[in-house]
Each structure stands twice: as structure tokens, then as C-alpha cells.
Amino acid sequence: MNGARRIRGRHARLPGAVSAVRAALSPRRTRIVVAAGLFVTLTGAVATFVTLAPADTHRPDTVPKAAAANVLGGRSAQAPVARSRPVRPGDLAALAFYRQQDPTRAAHVTEVIWTGPMLRVYTDLPASDANSRTAIALCETAAAYAEDHGHLPEVFVHADRAAGYPVLANKMNDRDDCRLDRVP
């Protein structure tokens, strides 16, 4: 046996044990196996990248759309799209009602939306205008609009975005006077 150690014990009975050990420890064969493994790994990675990457990112029509897989049905489903704006653009009829009833104060209204039974009025007023004449007038106009459309007069008038939308005036029922902290 050319330079190989004699195997003693239970492994000595296996035929070809010495040649298998010698072949496994061959430096040339080790390099070939490592090179083949790297080749397969890199080829798979490149194929995955080419499949997922868009052909031309400067053209919006070639960018792939987001999709999610329906595992149970085996079909692809549209992924939910994150929105930066509310789902509803607002109650445009309420804005028209404001412009008709009180055009000077309507200039402060930026959006009017329904959140369940409540009517929310977003304004450009600062947070320091809590219980101001303008905030209370906007609340009363929104309550009149809600009552005209058969809703309970639950109204919240909010300050501007920079202030974090604090409530400037609210009306919780038909006996409330739109002032904060004065609910009967």
C-alpha cells in the first residue's frame, strides 16, 4: 500500500475501504467537487436574479407588479396596495354645503369624511383655536349637514396636520353645544 496506513478493526473487513478513503482525500477531486458546487450555486443565484429583476427600471411599463401567491388555490392574487391618502376622497357634498352656508369659514375646511356615524371635519386651523368661534361655527354647520342627511349630529372638528389633528370642537348628541368639555 503506497504510503497508506493499514486499517485495523472493523473497517478492515470492508472491501475497497482504503481506496475509498484515498479517493475521498484526493486534493484534485476535492477541488473539482468544490468548483462544481460553486458553479451550481452561482448559476442558480444568477438565474433567480434575472428572473426577478425588471428588464428596464427606467420605463414604468416594464416594472413587475406586486403579487402574492394563494397557496391553497395555487393562483396568484393581487397584493394589497399601501395608500398614502384615505380610501374615500371625502364627502364632496359636505364641502359644497359649507361653501353655501358659510363661505368665509369654509375656506378653512380641507376635508370632510365620515368615519362610521361620525362626521370628521379637517381644517387648517392651529391647535390653539380650540373652542374658537370659527371651530364652533364649523362644528354647527357640520351638525346641520348631518341632520339634513338623516344622521345623528356626531361631529369632530380637527386642527391641521402639523398639530397632529387635535379636536378643536365636537358635538356628541343633539343637546351638545359643540364646545369641548361641555357635554350635557
mmCIF file of N, CA and C in Angstrom, residues 7 25 35 41 43 62 65 101 113 122 126 134 137 140-141 148 152 164:
data_model
loop_
_atom_site.group_PDB
_atom_site.id
_atom_site.type_symbol
_atom_site.label_atom_id
_atom_site.label_comp_id
_atom_site.label_asym_id
_atom_site.label_seq_id
_atom_site.Cartn_x
_atom_site.Cartn_y
_atom_site.Cartn_z
ATOM 1 N N ILE A 7 -5.535 -0.275 7.786
ATOM 2 C CA ILE A 7 -6.754 -0.083 8.562
ATOM 3 C C ILE A 7 -6.961 -1.311 9.419
ATOM 4 N N LEU A 25 -9.890 11.694 -0.123
ATOM 5 C CA LEU A 25 -8.886 12.649 0.328
ATOM 6 C C LEU A 25 -8.041 13.210 -0.800
ATOM 7 N N ALA A 35 -15.499 23.254 -6.880
ATOM 8 C CA ALA A 35 -15.745 24.099 -8.052
ATOM 9 C C ALA A 35 -17.117 23.815 -8.646
ATOM 10 N N THR A 41 -24.269 26.741 -7.487
ATOM 11 C CA THR A 41 -24.828 27.766 -6.611
ATOM 12 C C THR A 41 -24.899 29.115 -7.306
ATOM 13 N N THR A 43 -24.850 29.754 -10.549
ATOM 14 C CA THR A 43 -25.782 29.700 -11.681
ATOM 15 C C THR A 43 -27.222 29.850 -11.186
ATOM 16 N N THR A 62 -42.290 48.319 -17.654
ATOM 17 C CA THR A 62 -41.588 47.046 -17.539
ATOM 18 C C THR A 62 -41.372 46.628 -16.091
ATOM 19 N N LYS A 65 -45.501 44.055 -11.397
ATOM 20 C CA LYS A 65 -46.481 44.427 -10.392
ATOM 21 C C LYS A 65 -46.359 43.478 -9.212
ATOM 22 N N GLN A 101 -73.360 77.566 2.990
ATOM 23 C CA GLN A 101 -73.818 78.091 4.270
ATOM 24 C C GLN A 101 -72.923 79.196 4.837
ATOM 25 N N ILE A 113 -64.910 63.888 6.111
ATOM 26 C CA ILE A 113 -65.116 62.456 5.869
ATOM 27 C C ILE A 113 -66.008 61.863 6.945
ATOM 28 N N TYR A 122 -61.711 68.231 8.840
ATOM 29 C CA TYR A 122 -60.294 68.570 8.975
ATOM 30 C C TYR A 122 -60.079 69.985 8.447
ATOM 31 N N PRO A 126 -54.915 76.199 13.643
ATOM 32 C CA PRO A 126 -53.909 75.698 14.595
ATOM 33 C C PRO A 126 -54.584 75.078 15.823
ATOM 34 N N THR A 134 -64.635 80.216 15.170
ATOM 35 C CA THR A 134 -64.570 79.546 13.865
ATOM 36 C C THR A 134 -64.765 78.043 14.019
ATOM 37 N N ALA A 137 -68.410 77.320 14.891
ATOM 38 C CA ALA A 137 -69.273 77.536 13.722
ATOM 39 C C ALA A 137 -69.127 76.391 12.718
ATOM 40 N N GLU A 140 -71.081 73.459 14.129
ATOM 41 C CA GLU A 140 -72.524 73.635 13.992
ATOM 42 C C GLU A 140 -72.993 73.434 12.553
ATOM 43 N N THR A 141 -72.198 73.905 11.608
ATOM 44 C CA THR A 141 -72.545 73.707 10.195
ATOM 45 C C THR A 141 -72.499 72.223 9.841
ATOM 46 N N ASP A 148 -79.473 67.083 8.197
ATOM 47 C CA ASP A 148 -80.174 67.146 6.910
ATOM 48 C C ASP A 148 -80.107 65.828 6.161
ATOM 49 N N LEU A 152 -77.222 61.180 13.058
ATOM 50 C CA LEU A 152 -77.097 61.829 14.358
ATOM 51 C C LEU A 152 -75.996 62.881 14.254
ATOM 52 N N GLY A 164 -51.051 67.661 14.572
ATOM 53 C CA GLY A 164 -51.399 66.278 14.899
ATOM 54 C C GLY A 164 -52.885 66.008 14.937
#
